[in-house]
């Protein structure tokens, strides 16, 4: 199990911290704001009300023993940058930092952040993708050309068997699983019939999949 | 091609808007803030400097003809709620709204938002998942039990063929694709050998996959 320190318990930071705890990891949460710390004090492993730009404080907390640090200070760019470089100097091996904009992100990379996150921007892209393909619930981009997507059964797919649809031979599309209610059929066969509200997990070339979902 | 209206061009809203344009759709962007509108005026189809809580303005913009509205007003909860109900009354068929917190989200759902987004919270969960499984690059949650994951080849996997690893027989894991550099092998076979830095796209029960990546 890894040990994480999350600095800045705003909406992003508190979500990272609580999810890490839920998955069984140890999390130290640090924030200037007493109320935000209190709200998480029974959920996280440890919480501290403090200033992450205070180098002595960070050393005294034994931050150097942590595997990963997440710096999720929002509006105060200077604090975000200082906290990051302090943690880098202390020697935490992997640092994730949230950036407000590209320039902030560049600075964070140069001073030692291993990964820079733009939560609003990245979610904006995901939502745009979801909206454009309203029945693609989620997707993995395997390469510029191939994707895995979840597709809600369209009218044209419903009521036919996978054998009848013959997607692999016709379009090179591999139906790798069928989801019905919460049940997963991980070895779909030629006789499986697509029902209303089924979710097909499909793999294939992206433009072909885009055509499929709009049929 | 669908027509979208995006209200509130902060980091989330501008990302949704620019990504929708990049995918070839028409986007009208509305914001109170002149500078934010100017920044996008050459990128989006149309931009308007205005107040989305002004019902006459929204009607005059022909918002009722849009397929999807995205309300991405941040801090001003009241404006976010008012803009949403105005758009609902006008008759836009699908409304996405960004919420600051759960209560705000509940209100938005009750007044007509079809989807409520919590960008920072949702990104926090994704980042937590990425951090916990450092070689799981992305995953689809098929059900509480099954997942599709991308896994970087671990030492134990490298240098063996898929036939030797025998993952399906041993663990019920289906290797559905292999990614090497940017090239996708979408029909991996028993003789394919796993190389350093290969990415395996695998499907199976989540706890089994978690074990696999730590081998
Ligand atoms: N020097 C500091 N030391 C510790 N915590 C800090 C420091 N400066 C700011 N913070 C904390 O960082 C948190 C996140 O910052 P802020 O709320 O400004 O960002 P935000 O972009 O609104 O965050 P989010 O989008 O995650 O909600 C706040 O709870 C704030 O108290
Ligand atoms: N009544 C309104 N009509 C139109 N735009 C508005 C209105 N009220 C606020 N906005 C705009 O909404 C945008 C997003 O709001 P704000 O910046 O407060 O949220 P945020 O949470 O910081 O956003 P993000 O996280 O997306 O950057 C701002 O550009 C603001 O000008």
CSV table of N, CA, C and O and ligand atoms in Angstrom, one decimal, chain A residues 11 75 120, chain B residues 7-13 30-33 36 50-53 72-76 79 98 100 120, ligand 2:
chain,number,residue,atom,x,y,z
A,11,UNK,N,-12.2,21.0,-4.1
A,11,UNK,CA,-13.0,20.0,-4.7
A,11,UNK,C,-12.1,18.9,-5.3
A,11,UNK,O,-12.4,17.7,-5.2
A,75,UNK,N,-6.2,28.6,-6.7
A,75,UNK,CA,-6.1,30.0,-7.2
A,75,UNK,C,-4.7,30.6,-6.9
A,75,UNK,O,-4.2,31.4,-7.6
A,120,UNK,N,-10.4,20.8,-15.0
A,120,UNK,CA,-11.5,21.4,-15.7
A,120,UNK,C,-11.4,21.2,-17.2
A,120,UNK,O,-12.3,20.8,-17.9
B,7,UNK,N,-22.7,28.0,-22.0
B,7,UNK,CA,-22.9,29.2,-21.2
B,7,UNK,C,-21.9,29.2,-20.1
B,7,UNK,O,-21.9,28.4,-19.3
B,8,UNK,N,-21.0,30.3,-20.1
B,8,UNK,CA,-19.9,30.3,-19.1
B,8,UNK,C,-18.7,29.7,-19.7
B,8,UNK,O,-18.5,28.5,-19.9
B,9,UNK,N,-17.7,30.6,-20.0
B,9,UNK,CA,-16.5,30.2,-20.8
B,9,UNK,C,-15.3,30.2,-19.8
B,9,UNK,O,-14.3,30.7,-20.2
B,10,UNK,N,-15.5,29.6,-18.7
B,10,UNK,CA,-14.3,29.4,-17.8
B,10,UNK,C,-13.5,28.3,-18.3
B,10,UNK,O,-13.6,27.9,-19.5
B,11,UNK,N,-12.7,27.7,-17.4
B,11,UNK,CA,-11.8,26.6,-17.9
B,11,UNK,C,-12.6,25.4,-18.4
B,11,UNK,O,-12.3,24.8,-19.4
B,12,UNK,N,-13.6,25.0,-17.7
B,12,UNK,CA,-14.4,23.9,-18.1
B,12,UNK,C,-15.2,24.2,-19.3
B,12,UNK,O,-15.2,23.5,-20.3
B,13,UNK,N,-16.0,25.3,-19.3
B,13,UNK,CA,-16.8,25.6,-20.4
B,13,UNK,C,-16.0,25.9,-21.7
B,13,UNK,O,-16.4,25.4,-22.8
B,30,UNK,N,-21.5,31.8,-24.8
B,30,UNK,CA,-22.0,33.0,-24.1
B,30,UNK,C,-21.3,33.2,-22.8
B,30,UNK,O,-21.2,32.3,-22.0
B,31,UNK,N,-20.8,34.4,-22.5
B,31,UNK,CA,-20.2,34.7,-21.2
B,31,UNK,C,-20.4,36.2,-20.9
B,31,UNK,O,-20.5,37.0,-21.9
B,32,UNK,N,-20.5,36.6,-19.7
B,32,UNK,CA,-20.6,38.0,-19.2
B,32,UNK,C,-19.3,38.7,-19.5
B,32,UNK,O,-19.3,39.9,-19.7
B,33,UNK,N,-18.2,37.9,-19.4
B,33,UNK,CA,-16.9,38.5,-19.4
B,33,UNK,C,-16.3,38.8,-20.8
B,33,UNK,O,-16.1,37.8,-21.6
B,36,UNK,N,-13.1,36.9,-21.9
B,36,UNK,CA,-13.2,35.4,-22.2
B,36,UNK,C,-13.9,35.2,-23.5
B,36,UNK,O,-13.6,34.2,-24.2
B,50,UNK,N,-22.8,38.4,-22.9
B,50,UNK,CA,-24.1,38.6,-22.4
B,50,UNK,C,-24.4,37.8,-21.1
B,50,UNK,O,-23.6,37.0,-20.7
B,51,UNK,N,-25.6,38.1,-20.5
B,51,UNK,CA,-26.0,37.6,-19.3
B,51,UNK,C,-27.0,36.5,-19.5
B,51,UNK,O,-28.1,36.7,-20.0
B,52,UNK,N,-26.6,35.2,-19.2
B,52,UNK,CA,-27.5,34.1,-19.5
B,52,UNK,C,-28.7,34.0,-18.6
B,52,UNK,O,-29.6,33.2,-18.8
B,53,UNK,N,-28.8,34.9,-17.6
B,53,UNK,CA,-30.0,34.9,-16.8
B,53,UNK,C,-31.0,36.0,-17.3
B,53,UNK,O,-32.0,36.2,-16.7
B,72,UNK,N,-22.0,26.1,-17.8
B,72,UNK,CA,-20.8,25.9,-17.0
B,72,UNK,C,-20.4,27.2,-16.3
B,72,UNK,O,-19.3,27.7,-16.4
B,73,UNK,N,-21.4,27.8,-15.6
B,73,UNK,CA,-21.2,28.9,-14.8
B,73,UNK,C,-20.7,28.4,-13.4
B,73,UNK,O,-21.3,27.5,-12.9
B,74,UNK,N,-19.6,29.0,-12.9
B,74,UNK,CA,-19.0,28.4,-11.8
B,74,UNK,C,-19.5,28.9,-10.4
B,74,UNK,O,-20.5,28.4,-9.9
B,75,UNK,N,-18.9,29.9,-10.0
B,75,UNK,CA,-19.1,30.3,-8.6
B,75,UNK,C,-20.5,30.9,-8.3
B,75,UNK,O,-21.0,30.8,-7.2
B,76,UNK,N,-21.1,31.4,-9.3
B,76,UNK,CA,-22.4,32.1,-9.1
B,76,UNK,C,-23.6,31.0,-9.2
B,76,UNK,O,-24.1,30.8,-10.3
B,79,UNK,N,-26.9,32.2,-10.6
B,79,UNK,CA,-26.9,32.4,-12.1
B,79,UNK,C,-26.9,31.1,-12.8
B,79,UNK,O,-27.6,30.9,-13.8
B,98,UNK,N,-22.9,22.2,-14.9
B,98,UNK,CA,-21.8,21.9,-13.9
B,98,UNK,C,-22.3,22.4,-12.5
B,98,UNK,O,-22.9,23.4,-12.4
B,100,UNK,N,-21.4,23.0,-8.3
B,100,UNK,CA,-20.3,23.3,-7.3
B,100,UNK,C,-20.3,22.2,-6.2
B,100,UNK,O,-19.2,21.9,-5.7
B,120,UNK,N,-14.2,18.7,-11.1
B,120,UNK,CA,-13.0,18.5,-10.2
B,120,UNK,C,-13.2,17.2,-9.4
B,120,UNK,O,-12.2,16.5,-9.3
C,2,LIG,N1,-25.0,35.2,-15.7
C,2,LIG,C1,-24.0,34.8,-16.4
C,2,LIG,N2,-24.1,34.8,-17.8
C,2,LIG,C2,-23.1,34.4,-18.6
C,2,LIG,N3,-21.9,34.0,-18.1
C,2,LIG,C3,-21.7,34.0,-16.8
C,2,LIG,C4,-22.8,34.4,-15.9
C,2,LIG,N4,-22.3,34.3,-14.6
C,2,LIG,C5,-21.0,33.8,-14.7
C,2,LIG,N5,-20.7,33.7,-16.0
C,2,LIG,C6,-19.4,33.2,-16.5
C,2,LIG,O1,-19.2,31.8,-16.2
C,2,LIG,C7,-17.8,31.5,-16.3
C,2,LIG,C8,-17.4,30.5,-15.3
C,2,LIG,O2,-17.6,30.9,-14.1
C,2,LIG,P1,-16.4,30.9,-13.0
C,2,LIG,O3,-15.2,31.3,-13.6
C,2,LIG,O4,-17.0,31.6,-11.8
C,2,LIG,O5,-16.4,29.4,-12.6
C,2,LIG,P2,-15.2,28.4,-12.4
C,2,LIG,O6,-15.7,27.4,-11.5
C,2,LIG,O7,-13.9,29.1,-12.0
C,2,LIG,O8,-15.0,27.9,-13.8
C,2,LIG,P3,-14.0,26.8,-14.4
C,2,LIG,O9,-13.7,25.9,-13.3
C,2,LIG,O10,-14.7,26.3,-15.6
C,2,LIG,O11,-12.8,27.7,-14.8
C,2,LIG,C9,-17.1,32.9,-16.1
C,2,LIG,O12,-16.3,33.1,-17.3
C,2,LIG,C10,-18.2,33.9,-15.9
C,2,LIG,O13,-18.0,35.1,-16.5
